[in-house]
Coordinates of C-alpha atoms (C1' of nucleotides) in Angstrom, one line a residue:
Chain Y
M21 CA -153.9 -41.1 -60.1
S22 CA -152.1 -44.3 -59.8
L23 CA -153.0 -47.1 -57.7
R24 CA -150.4 -48.1 -55.2
I25 CA -150.4 -51.6 -54.3
L26 CA -149.7 -51.9 -50.7
A27 CA -147.3 -54.6 -49.8
P28 CA -148.9 -56.9 -47.2
K29 CA -147.7 -56.3 -43.7
P30 CA -145.2 -58.9 -42.7
K31 CA -146.8 -61.2 -40.2
P32 CA -145.0 -60.8 -36.9
K33 CA -142.9 -63.9 -36.2
R34 CA -144.1 -65.7 -33.2
P35 CA -141.2 -65.9 -30.7
S36 CA -140.0 -69.3 -29.9
L37 CA -140.4 -70.7 -26.3
L38 CA -136.6 -70.4 -26.1
E39 CA -136.7 -66.7 -26.9
I40 CA -139.5 -66.1 -24.4
C41 CA -137.5 -67.9 -21.8
D42 CA -134.6 -65.5 -22.4
G43 CA -136.7 -62.4 -22.0
D44 CA -138.1 -60.7 -18.8
L45 CA -140.9 -62.7 -17.3
D46 CA -143.2 -61.9 -14.4
P47 CA -144.3 -64.9 -12.3
R48 CA -147.6 -65.2 -14.3
Q49 CA -145.8 -65.3 -17.6
F50 CA -143.3 -67.8 -16.2
Y51 CA -146.1 -70.1 -15.2
Q52 CA -147.7 -69.8 -18.6
L53 CA -144.4 -70.7 -20.2
L54 CA -144.1 -73.7 -17.9
S55 CA -147.5 -75.0 -18.8
Q56 CA -146.8 -74.6 -22.5
A57 CA -143.6 -76.5 -22.1
V58 CA -145.4 -79.3 -20.4
T59 CA -148.1 -79.5 -23.0
S60 CA -145.8 -79.3 -26.0
G61 CA -143.5 -82.1 -24.7
V62 CA -140.5 -79.9 -24.6
F63 CA -139.0 -81.8 -21.7
A64 CA -138.7 -84.9 -23.8
T65 CA -137.1 -83.3 -26.8
D66 CA -135.3 -80.0 -26.0
S67 CA -132.7 -80.3 -23.4
V68 CA -131.5 -76.8 -23.7
L69 CA -134.9 -75.2 -23.2
S70 CA -135.5 -77.6 -20.3
S71 CA -132.2 -76.5 -18.7
K72 CA -133.1 -72.9 -19.2
L73 CA -136.5 -73.3 -17.6
L74 CA -134.7 -75.0 -14.7
L75 CA -132.4 -72.0 -14.4
R76 CA -135.3 -69.6 -14.3
S77 CA -137.1 -71.6 -11.7
L78 CA -134.0 -71.4 -9.6
S79 CA -133.7 -67.6 -9.9
R80 CA -137.3 -67.4 -8.7
R81 CA -136.3 -69.5 -5.7
R82 CA -139.1 -71.8 -6.4
L83 CA -137.4 -75.1 -5.6
E84 CA -140.6 -77.1 -5.9
F85 CA -140.8 -76.0 -9.6
S86 CA -137.1 -76.9 -10.1
R87 CA -137.8 -80.3 -8.7
A88 CA -140.9 -80.8 -10.9
I89 CA -139.2 -79.5 -14.0
F90 CA -136.2 -81.8 -13.4
S91 CA -138.5 -84.8 -12.9
Q92 CA -140.1 -84.1 -16.3
I93 CA -136.8 -84.0 -18.2
Q94 CA -136.5 -87.4 -19.8
N95 CA -132.8 -87.5 -20.3
P96 CA -131.1 -84.9 -18.2
N97 CA -127.6 -83.9 -19.2
N98 CA -124.8 -83.0 -16.8
F99 CA -125.8 -79.4 -16.9
A100 CA -129.3 -80.0 -15.7
C101 CA -128.1 -82.5 -13.0
N102 CA -125.5 -80.1 -11.7
F103 CA -128.1 -77.5 -11.7
I104 CA -130.4 -79.4 -9.4
F105 CA -127.5 -80.4 -7.2
K106 CA -126.5 -76.7 -6.9
A107 CA -130.1 -75.6 -6.2
F108 CA -130.5 -78.0 -3.3
C109 CA -127.1 -78.0 -1.8
H110 CA -127.6 -74.3 -0.8
S111 CA -131.2 -74.7 0.1
S112 CA -132.8 -75.5 3.5
S113 CA -132.9 -79.2 2.5
P114 CA -129.5 -80.1 1.3
Q115 CA -130.4 -83.8 1.6
E116 CA -132.4 -83.3 -1.6
A117 CA -129.1 -82.7 -3.5
L118 CA -127.9 -86.2 -2.5
F119 CA -131.3 -87.7 -3.0
H120 CA -131.2 -86.4 -6.6
Y121 CA -127.7 -87.6 -7.1
N122 CA -128.6 -91.1 -6.0
L123 CA -131.7 -91.0 -8.2
V124 CA -129.8 -89.9 -11.3
R125 CA -127.1 -92.5 -10.8
R126 CA -129.8 -95.2 -10.5
R127 CA -131.9 -94.2 -13.4
F128 CA -129.1 -93.2 -15.8
P129 CA -126.2 -95.7 -15.3
H130 CA -124.2 -93.7 -17.9
F131 CA -124.3 -90.6 -15.7
L132 CA -121.1 -89.7 -14.0
P133 CA -120.6 -86.6 -11.8
D134 CA -118.0 -84.2 -13.2
N135 CA -115.7 -81.5 -11.8
Y136 CA -118.8 -79.2 -11.5
S137 CA -120.9 -81.7 -9.7
F138 CA -118.5 -82.6 -6.9
P139 CA -118.3 -79.2 -5.1
F140 CA -122.1 -79.1 -4.8
L141 CA -122.3 -82.7 -3.5
F142 CA -119.5 -82.1 -1.0
K143 CA -121.2 -79.0 0.1
A144 CA -124.4 -81.0 0.8
C145 CA -122.4 -83.7 2.7
G146 CA -120.7 -81.0 4.8
R147 CA -124.0 -79.3 5.7
L148 CA -125.6 -82.6 6.6
S149 CA -122.4 -83.8 8.4
L150 CA -122.3 -87.0 6.4
P151 CA -118.6 -87.8 6.2
H152 CA -119.2 -91.3 4.9
K153 CA -121.1 -90.2 1.9
G154 CA -118.4 -87.6 1.5
Q155 CA -115.7 -90.2 1.5
E156 CA -117.6 -92.3 -1.0
L157 CA -117.7 -89.3 -3.3
H158 CA -114.1 -88.6 -2.6
C159 CA -113.1 -92.1 -3.8
L160 CA -115.1 -91.5 -7.0
A161 CA -113.5 -88.1 -7.6
I162 CA -110.0 -89.8 -7.3
A163 CA -111.1 -92.5 -9.7
L164 CA -112.2 -89.9 -12.2
G165 CA -108.8 -88.2 -12.0
L166 CA -109.9 -85.1 -10.2
E167 CA -107.2 -85.1 -7.5
T168 CA -105.7 -81.9 -8.8
D169 CA -108.9 -80.1 -9.6
V170 CA -108.7 -77.1 -7.3
F171 CA -112.5 -76.7 -7.1
V172 CA -113.1 -80.3 -6.2
Q173 CA -110.2 -80.4 -3.7
N174 CA -111.3 -77.1 -2.0
G175 CA -114.8 -78.6 -1.7
L176 CA -113.3 -81.6 0.0
V177 CA -111.3 -79.4 2.5
S178 CA -114.5 -77.6 3.4
M179 CA -116.6 -80.8 3.6
Y180 CA -114.2 -82.5 5.9
S181 CA -113.9 -79.4 8.1
A182 CA -117.7 -79.1 8.3
C183 CA -117.9 -82.7 9.4
G184 CA -115.4 -82.0 12.1
M185 CA -112.7 -84.2 10.4
L186 CA -110.0 -81.6 10.4
H187 CA -107.2 -84.1 10.1
C188 CA -108.7 -85.3 6.7
A189 CA -109.2 -81.7 5.6
R190 CA -105.6 -81.0 6.4
K191 CA -104.4 -84.1 4.5
V192 CA -106.4 -83.1 1.4
F193 CA -104.9 -79.6 1.7
D194 CA -101.3 -80.9 2.2
L195 CA -101.6 -83.3 -0.8
L196 CA -102.8 -80.5 -3.1
P197 CA -99.7 -79.3 -5.0
V198 CA -98.5 -75.9 -4.0
S199 CA -98.8 -74.7 -7.6
V200 CA -102.5 -75.7 -7.7
R201 CA -103.5 -74.2 -4.3
D202 CA -105.3 -70.8 -4.5
V203 CA -106.5 -68.3 -2.0
V204 CA -109.7 -70.3 -1.5
S205 CA -107.8 -73.4 -0.6
W206 CA -106.1 -71.5 2.2
N207 CA -109.3 -69.8 3.2
S208 CA -111.0 -73.2 3.5
I209 CA -108.4 -74.7 5.8
V210 CA -108.1 -71.5 7.9
S211 CA -111.9 -71.3 8.3
G212 CA -111.9 -75.1 9.1
Y213 CA -109.6 -74.5 12.0
V214 CA -111.8 -71.6 13.2
Q215 CA -115.0 -73.7 12.9
S216 CA -113.4 -76.4 15.1
N217 CA -112.4 -73.7 17.6
R218 CA -108.7 -74.4 16.9
N219 CA -108.0 -70.7 16.7
W220 CA -104.3 -70.8 17.3
D221 CA -103.8 -73.3 14.5
A222 CA -106.0 -71.1 12.3
L223 CA -103.7 -68.1 13.0
Q224 CA -100.6 -70.2 12.4
M225 CA -102.0 -71.3 9.0
F226 CA -102.9 -67.7 8.2
D227 CA -99.3 -66.7 9.0
E228 CA -98.0 -69.5 6.8
M229 CA -100.3 -68.5 4.0
L230 CA -98.9 -65.0 3.8
A231 CA -95.7 -66.4 2.3
F232 CA -97.6 -67.9 -0.6
T233 CA -100.7 -65.9 -1.4
R234 CA -102.2 -62.5 -0.9
P235 CA -105.1 -62.8 1.6
D236 CA -108.5 -61.5 0.6
N237 CA -111.5 -60.3 2.6
V238 CA -112.6 -63.8 3.4
T239 CA -109.1 -64.7 4.8
L240 CA -109.2 -61.7 7.1
V241 CA -112.7 -62.4 8.3
S242 CA -111.6 -65.9 9.5
A243 CA -108.4 -64.6 11.0
L244 CA -110.3 -61.8 12.9
T245 CA -112.8 -64.3 14.1
A246 CA -110.0 -66.4 15.5
C247 CA -108.5 -63.3 17.2
G248 CA -111.8 -62.5 18.7
K249 CA -112.3 -66.0 20.2
M250 CA -108.8 -65.9 21.7
G251 CA -109.1 -62.3 22.9
C252 CA -106.0 -61.6 20.9
L253 CA -106.3 -57.8 20.5
H254 CA -102.8 -57.2 19.4
L255 CA -103.0 -59.4 16.3
G256 CA -106.6 -58.3 15.7
R257 CA -105.3 -54.7 15.5
Q258 CA -102.5 -55.7 13.2
I259 CA -105.0 -57.3 10.8
H260 CA -107.1 -54.1 11.1
G261 CA -104.0 -52.2 10.1
L262 CA -103.6 -54.5 7.1
V263 CA -107.2 -53.7 6.1
L264 CA -106.4 -50.0 6.2
A265 CA -103.0 -50.1 4.6
R266 CA -103.7 -52.5 1.8
G267 CA -107.0 -50.8 0.8
F268 CA -109.3 -53.7 1.6
T269 CA -113.0 -52.7 1.2
L270 CA -114.8 -52.6 4.5
D271 CA -117.7 -54.8 3.4
V272 CA -120.3 -56.0 5.8
F273 CA -118.4 -59.3 6.5
L274 CA -115.1 -57.6 7.3
G275 CA -116.9 -54.9 9.2
S276 CA -118.9 -57.3 11.3
S277 CA -115.9 -59.5 12.1
L278 CA -113.9 -56.4 13.1
I279 CA -116.7 -55.2 15.4
D280 CA -117.0 -58.7 16.9
M281 CA -113.2 -59.0 17.4
Y282 CA -113.0 -55.6 19.2
A283 CA -116.1 -56.3 21.2
K284 CA -114.8 -59.7 22.4
C285 CA -111.5 -58.0 23.4
G286 CA -113.6 -55.5 25.4
R287 CA -112.8 -52.5 23.1
M288 CA -116.3 -51.2 22.5
D289 CA -114.9 -47.7 21.5
E290 CA -112.9 -49.2 18.7
A291 CA -115.8 -51.5 17.7
R292 CA -118.1 -48.4 17.4
K293 CA -115.5 -46.6 15.2
V294 CA -115.6 -49.5 12.8
F295 CA -119.4 -49.7 13.0
D296 CA -119.8 -46.0 12.1
R297 CA -117.5 -46.4 9.1
I298 CA -119.4 -49.3 7.4
R299 CA -121.6 -48.2 4.6
D300 CA -124.8 -50.1 3.8
K301 CA -124.9 -51.9 7.1
N302 CA -126.9 -55.0 7.1
V303 CA -128.7 -56.7 10.0
V304 CA -125.5 -58.6 10.9
C305 CA -123.4 -55.5 11.4
W306 CA -126.1 -54.1 13.7
T307 CA -126.3 -57.4 15.6
S308 CA -122.6 -57.5 16.1
M309 CA -122.6 -54.0 17.6
I310 CA -125.6 -54.6 19.8
A311 CA -124.3 -58.0 21.0
G312 CA -121.1 -56.3 21.8
Y313 CA -122.8 -53.7 24.0
A314 CA -124.9 -56.4 25.6
Q315 CA -121.8 -58.5 26.3
S316 CA -120.0 -55.6 27.9
R317 CA -123.1 -55.0 30.0
S318 CA -123.9 -51.7 28.3
F319 CA -127.5 -52.7 28.0
K320 CA -128.7 -49.1 27.6
D321 CA -126.5 -48.6 24.5
A322 CA -127.6 -52.0 23.2
I323 CA -131.3 -51.1 23.4
E324 CA -130.8 -47.6 22.1
L325 CA -128.9 -49.0 19.1
F326 CA -131.8 -51.4 18.3
R327 CA -134.2 -48.4 18.3
E328 CA -131.8 -46.5 16.0
M329 CA -131.6 -49.5 13.6
Q330 CA -135.4 -49.4 13.3
L331 CA -135.4 -45.7 12.6
D332 CA -132.8 -46.5 9.9
G333 CA -135.3 -48.8 8.3
V334 CA -133.3 -52.0 8.7
E335 CA -135.5 -55.0 9.4
A336 CA -134.5 -57.2 12.3
D337 CA -134.1 -61.0 12.0
A338 CA -134.7 -63.7 14.6
A339 CA -131.1 -63.7 15.7
M340 CA -131.1 -60.0 16.3
V341 CA -134.3 -59.9 18.3
A342 CA -133.1 -62.8 20.4
C343 CA -130.0 -60.8 21.2
V344 CA -132.0 -57.7 22.0
I345 CA -134.4 -59.6 24.2
S346 CA -131.5 -61.1 26.1
A347 CA -130.1 -57.5 26.6
C348 CA -133.5 -56.5 28.0
G349 CA -133.6 -59.4 30.3
R350 CA -130.1 -58.8 31.7
S351 CA -130.8 -55.1 32.2
G352 CA -134.2 -55.6 33.7
A353 CA -135.8 -53.6 31.0
L354 CA -139.1 -55.4 31.1
G355 CA -141.1 -52.7 29.3
H356 CA -138.7 -52.8 26.3
G357 CA -138.7 -56.6 26.5
R358 CA -142.5 -56.6 26.3
W359 CA -142.4 -54.3 23.4
V360 CA -139.9 -56.5 21.5
H361 CA -142.1 -59.4 22.3
T362 CA -145.1 -57.8 20.6
Y363 CA -142.8 -56.8 17.7
C364 CA -141.8 -60.5 17.3
E365 CA -145.4 -61.6 17.3
R366 CA -146.2 -59.0 14.6
I367 CA -143.3 -59.8 12.4
G368 CA -143.7 -63.5 12.8
F369 CA -140.4 -64.4 14.6
Y370 CA -142.4 -65.8 17.3
T371 CA -142.1 -69.3 15.8
N372 CA -138.3 -69.2 16.1
I373 CA -137.1 -71.4 19.0
S374 CA -134.2 -69.1 20.0
V375 CA -136.5 -66.1 20.2
K376 CA -138.8 -68.0 22.5
N377 CA -135.8 -69.2 24.6
A378 CA -134.7 -65.6 24.9
L379 CA -138.2 -64.5 25.9
I380 CA -138.4 -67.2 28.7
D381 CA -135.0 -66.0 30.0
M382 CA -136.0 -62.3 29.8
Y383 CA -139.3 -62.7 31.6
A384 CA -137.7 -64.9 34.3
K385 CA -134.8 -62.4 34.8
C386 CA -137.4 -59.5 35.1
G387 CA -139.3 -61.5 37.7
D388 CA -142.4 -62.3 35.5
I389 CA -142.0 -66.0 36.0
K390 CA -145.7 -66.6 35.2
R391 CA -145.2 -65.2 31.7
A392 CA -142.0 -67.3 31.3
L393 CA -143.9 -70.4 32.3
E394 CA -146.7 -69.7 29.8
I395 CA -144.3 -69.4 26.9
F396 CA -142.5 -72.6 28.1
H397 CA -145.7 -74.6 28.3
D398 CA -146.9 -73.4 24.9
M399 CA -143.8 -74.7 23.2
S400 CA -144.0 -78.1 21.5
N401 CA -140.3 -78.3 20.6
R402 CA -137.9 -77.6 23.4
D403 CA -134.1 -77.7 23.0
V404 CA -131.5 -77.8 25.7
F405 CA -131.5 -73.9 26.0
T406 CA -135.3 -73.9 26.5
W407 CA -135.1 -76.3 29.4
T408 CA -132.0 -74.6 30.9
A409 CA -133.7 -71.1 30.7
M410 CA -136.7 -72.4 32.5
I411 CA -134.8 -74.3 35.2
T412 CA -132.4 -71.4 35.9
G413 CA -135.4 -68.9 35.7
L414 CA -137.3 -70.9 38.4
A415 CA -134.3 -71.2 40.6
M416 CA -133.6 -67.5 40.3
N417 CA -137.1 -66.7 41.3
G418 CA -136.9 -68.8 44.4
D419 CA -139.0 -71.7 43.1
S420 CA -136.5 -74.5 43.8
V421 CA -139.2 -77.2 43.8
G422 CA -140.4 -76.0 40.4
A423 CA -136.9 -76.0 39.0
L424 CA -136.4 -79.6 40.3
E425 CA -139.7 -80.7 38.6
V426 CA -138.7 -79.2 35.3
F427 CA -135.3 -80.8 35.5
T428 CA -137.0 -84.2 36.1
Q429 CA -139.2 -83.6 33.0
M430 CA -136.1 -82.7 31.0
E431 CA -134.4 -85.9 32.0
A432 CA -137.6 -87.8 30.8
S433 CA -137.5 -86.0 27.5
D434 CA -135.0 -86.8 24.8
V435 CA -132.9 -83.7 25.5
R436 CA -129.7 -84.3 27.5
P437 CA -128.9 -81.7 30.1
N438 CA -125.6 -79.8 29.6
E439 CA -123.2 -78.1 32.0
V440 CA -125.3 -75.0 32.2
A441 CA -128.5 -76.9 33.0
F442 CA -126.6 -78.5 35.9
L443 CA -125.5 -75.0 37.1
G444 CA -129.3 -74.2 37.2
I445 CA -130.3 -77.2 39.1
L446 CA -127.4 -77.0 41.6
S447 CA -128.2 -73.4 42.3
A448 CA -131.9 -74.4 42.8
C449 CA -130.8 -77.0 45.4
S450 CA -128.5 -74.5 47.0
H451 CA -131.3 -71.9 47.4
G452 CA -133.9 -74.5 48.4
G453 CA -131.5 -76.1 51.0
F454 CA -131.7 -79.5 49.3
V455 CA -128.3 -80.7 50.3
D456 CA -128.8 -84.4 49.4
K457 CA -130.5 -83.7 46.1
G458 CA -127.6 -81.3 45.3
F459 CA -125.1 -84.1 45.8
H460 CA -127.2 -86.5 43.9
Y461 CA -127.2 -84.2 40.8
F462 CA -123.6 -83.3 41.2
R463 CA -122.6 -87.0 41.1
A464 CA -125.1 -87.6 38.2
M465 CA -123.1 -85.1 36.1
A466 CA -120.1 -87.3 35.6
G467 CA -121.8 -90.6 36.5
I468 CA -124.8 -90.5 34.2
Y469 CA -124.2 -87.7 31.8
N470 CA -120.5 -88.0 31.3
L471 CA -120.0 -84.3 32.0
T472 CA -116.9 -83.0 33.9
P473 CA -117.9 -80.5 36.6
R474 CA -116.3 -77.1 36.1
I475 CA -115.1 -74.7 38.8
E476 CA -118.6 -73.1 38.7
H477 CA -120.2 -76.4 39.7
Y478 CA -117.9 -76.8 42.6
G479 CA -118.7 -73.3 43.5
C480 CA -122.4 -74.2 43.6
M481 CA -121.7 -77.1 45.9
V482 CA -119.6 -74.9 48.3
D483 CA -122.5 -72.4 48.3
L484 CA -125.0 -75.3 49.0
L485 CA -123.0 -76.5 52.0
G486 CA -122.3 -73.0 53.2
R487 CA -125.9 -71.9 53.1
A488 CA -126.9 -75.1 55.0
N489 CA -124.4 -74.1 57.8
L490 CA -122.2 -77.1 56.9
L491 CA -119.1 -75.0 57.0
N492 CA -116.6 -77.7 57.9
E493 CA -118.0 -80.0 55.3
A494 CA -117.7 -77.1 52.8
E495 CA -114.0 -76.6 53.8
K496 CA -113.4 -80.4 53.4
F497 CA -115.1 -80.3 50.0
I498 CA -112.8 -77.6 48.8
G499 CA -109.8 -79.5 50.1
A500 CA -110.9 -82.5 48.0
M501 CA -111.5 -80.6 44.8
P502 CA -109.5 -81.9 41.8
I503 CA -109.2 -78.3 40.6
Q504 CA -107.5 -75.4 42.3
P505 CA -110.2 -73.4 44.2
D506 CA -110.5 -69.8 43.0
V507 CA -111.4 -66.6 45.0
V508 CA -115.1 -67.0 44.0
I509 CA -115.3 -70.2 45.9
W510 CA -113.5 -68.9 49.0
R511 CA -115.5 -65.8 49.0
S512 CA -118.8 -67.8 48.9
L513 CA -117.6 -69.7 52.0
L514 CA -116.6 -66.5 53.6
F515 CA -120.1 -65.1 53.2
A516 CA -121.5 -68.2 54.8
C517 CA -119.0 -67.7 57.7
R518 CA -120.4 -64.2 58.1
T519 CA -123.9 -65.4 58.1
Y520 CA -123.2 -68.1 60.8
G521 CA -120.6 -66.1 62.7
N522 CA -117.7 -68.5 62.3
I523 CA -114.8 -66.2 62.9
A524 CA -112.1 -68.9 63.1
L525 CA -112.8 -70.2 59.6
A526 CA -113.4 -66.7 58.2
E527 CA -109.8 -65.7 59.3
F528 CA -108.4 -68.8 57.6
I529 CA -110.3 -68.0 54.4
A530 CA -109.5 -64.3 54.4
K531 CA -105.8 -65.3 54.4
K532 CA -106.4 -67.6 51.4
I533 CA -108.1 -64.9 49.5
E534 CA -105.3 -62.4 50.3
E535 CA -102.8 -64.9 48.9
L536 CA -104.8 -65.1 45.6
E537 CA -105.7 -61.5 45.3
P538 CA -103.3 -59.4 47.4
R539 CA -104.7 -56.1 46.1
E540 CA -108.3 -56.8 46.9
F541 CA -109.7 -55.7 50.2
E542 CA -113.3 -57.0 50.1
S543 CA -112.5 -59.9 52.3
R544 CA -110.9 -57.6 54.9
V545 CA -114.0 -55.5 55.0
L546 CA -116.1 -58.6 55.4
L547 CA -113.8 -59.9 58.1
S548 CA -113.8 -56.6 60.0
N549 CA -117.6 -56.5 59.9
L550 CA -117.5 -60.0 61.4
Y551 CA -115.2 -58.9 64.2
A552 CA -117.5 -55.9 64.8
S553 CA -120.5 -58.1 65.2
A554 CA -118.6 -60.1 67.8
S555 CA -117.5 -56.7 69.5
R556 CA -113.8 -57.5 68.9
W557 CA -113.0 -53.9 68.3
H558 CA -109.2 -54.4 68.5
E559 CA -109.3 -56.6 65.5
V560 CA -111.6 -54.3 63.7
S561 CA -109.2 -51.4 63.9
R562 CA -106.3 -53.7 62.9
M563 CA -108.2 -54.8 59.8
R564 CA -109.2 -51.2 58.9
K565 CA -105.6 -49.9 59.2
G566 CA -104.3 -51.9 56.3
T567 CA -107.2 -51.0 54.1
P568 CA -107.0 -47.9 51.9
R569 CA -110.0 -45.6 51.9
E570 CA -110.1 -45.2 48.2
G571 CA -109.4 -47.6 45.3
A572 CA -110.7 -50.6 47.3
Q573 CA -113.4 -51.0 44.8
K574 CA -112.4 -52.8 41.6
Q575 CA -115.7 -53.0 39.7
P576 CA -118.0 -50.0 40.1
G577 CA -121.5 -50.9 41.0
C578 CA -124.1 -50.2 38.4
S579 CA -127.9 -50.1 38.4
L580 CA -130.5 -49.6 35.8
I581 CA -134.1 -48.5 35.9
E582 CA -136.6 -48.2 33.1
V583 CA -138.9 -45.2 33.2
D584 CA -141.4 -44.6 30.4
G585 CA -139.6 -46.8 28.0
L586 CA -136.2 -45.2 28.6
V587 CA -133.4 -47.1 30.4
H588 CA -131.4 -45.0 32.8
E589 CA -128.1 -46.3 34.0
F590 CA -126.3 -45.2 37.2
I591 CA -122.7 -46.1 38.1
V592 CA -121.2 -45.5 41.6
A593 CA -120.4 -41.8 42.1
D594 CA -121.7 -41.0 38.6
C595 CA -123.3 -37.6 38.3
S596 CA -123.8 -37.5 34.6
H597 CA -127.6 -38.0 34.6
C598 CA -129.4 -34.9 33.3
Q599 CA -131.7 -34.9 36.3
I600 CA -129.1 -35.8 38.9
D601 CA -130.0 -32.9 41.2
S602 CA -133.7 -33.8 41.5
I603 CA -132.8 -37.5 41.9
Y604 CA -130.5 -36.6 44.9
E605 CA -133.2 -34.3 46.3
M606 CA -135.7 -37.1 46.1
L607 CA -133.2 -39.6 47.7
R608 CA -132.5 -37.2 50.5
G609 CA -136.2 -36.8 51.1
M610 CA -136.8 -40.5 51.1
N611 CA -133.9 -41.0 53.6
K612 CA -135.5 -38.4 55.9
V613 CA -138.8 -40.3 55.8
I614 CA -137.2 -43.6 56.4
R615 CA -135.2 -42.2 59.4
S616 CA -138.2 -40.6 61.0
E617 CA -140.2 -43.8 60.5
R618 CA -137.4 -45.8 62.2
F619 CA -137.4 -43.5 65.3
D620 CA -141.1 -43.2 65.6
Chain K
dG11 C1' -126.2 -72.7 -25.1
dT12 C1' -125.2 -72.8 -20.0
dA13 C1' -122.9 -73.2 -14.6
dG14 C1' -118.6 -73.7 -10.2
dG15 C1' -115.6 -73.7 -4.7
dG16 C1' -114.5 -70.7 0.5
dT17 C1' -116.5 -66.3 4.7
dT18 C1' -119.8 -63.0 9.1
dA19 C1' -123.6 -62.1 13.9
dG20 C1' -127.2 -64.9 17.5

DNA sequence: GTAGGGTTAG
């Protein structure tokens, strides 16, 4: 028997901090590694490990750690600096990127930003709308010889666009040699025009681009957005054709912008076809579709789709619920609205200001003004939409005095009323019969707030005078308007004529309306009713002769009712409801009761 | 030894 001498087991090598850093780490292990790095003085000696730790902190989205780690690094290299700029420029506090840039330049005079730094810094300037800081950095970039670096220059185009300085963005773009421009350069300038609502210029740039570069998904998204904003269905369809013919992938961005374009052009059927074809829909796709339905007043479809989304397991975000709440408000679906309200409180969207604004609007539109006021009073931060929703809501619910009070409070706050807020207050004056106050606010628009009254504001004033039986003043007011009066304005005065029985003026207005809308017969019907009430039967029959029995109605009337959480929609002469027979039976029964009551 | 720019809904 021989003795075998066993070789000693090799002692396992302890992995270095760098190796640990490269491996998979759960949060606890990461914190352990961080504390070891702090105690062993790594940040003073090992710039690579410091940088790697920074990178890991960023992937954990723990910016406070990134900031702490960066502050420990004694001599940060450009890599570490760029890293911190990048982390912050995309964060919720982009000013931190510029703060760190200033800090680094002060503390390390030898530090100079490089071609990697500038895009992040420009991004931060753009997001913060700091064109002066951007220009300062632009000068430095030129001094450093980066005027043909496509990344730096594209960053500049986007920065100037984001700051609303489109002429500068265009100049940077034009100065960039054609051989250097890439698809991102074109995308940046096209999207710049779209952001500034210069949609026609955006589409022209898009057209020009096609001669130089193949567009990508991002290009088409911007072009489609421009088409949507302009209601340009023809071009939108052509771009959709390009998507299909050239085999572009229908990603969520392209899908959402196609839905949005079709929805804004009133083609919900085509929007839905796109929606159904998107795989892995995100919350934006669902919102685009739901917003489209809400915008085309198909509230029932909007609310149903929201339910469907939840069954699909997609979580809503604040923007989505604000959109759904607004659909509930406009359809009068108070039950649904309440349910979404509870849902918001549960998920935690309730802190979001646009959600609260939507809730105020919804409760006010559904007649629960008490609840709307409660939410309004509980809010510590109010923006112009909050105030406007409350003023309009009170006016709508007949509380003109309340609306005037809230408007006064708004004027005392640091929020400036906009055109919509003035529509609210003018309609409050009109319904409350406050003629002098109405004129005061109408004059204040231009005089104090530098807002140009739009045709809707003039409409409110005509309504105000008409309701107050100041029909001749209303007519004079229309005559003095700097804009051409439209049918809405004339019709509102015609209604006032009917109320106060002014046949002579009504005849004059009906003529005006017929000139503007020769195929509409609503004014004739109104006028003939007016003749009837004055027993001028000859004129009544003259009016009716020229009026066709059918086709006089342009927009079908529509009403909705919510029963047990389901919204039922009825359009004039629509028999599609599954219980239409029992509904009519009930209506006939009710009519009978009403008639018998009347003759009792 | 390591990283980059532009885009969508409300």
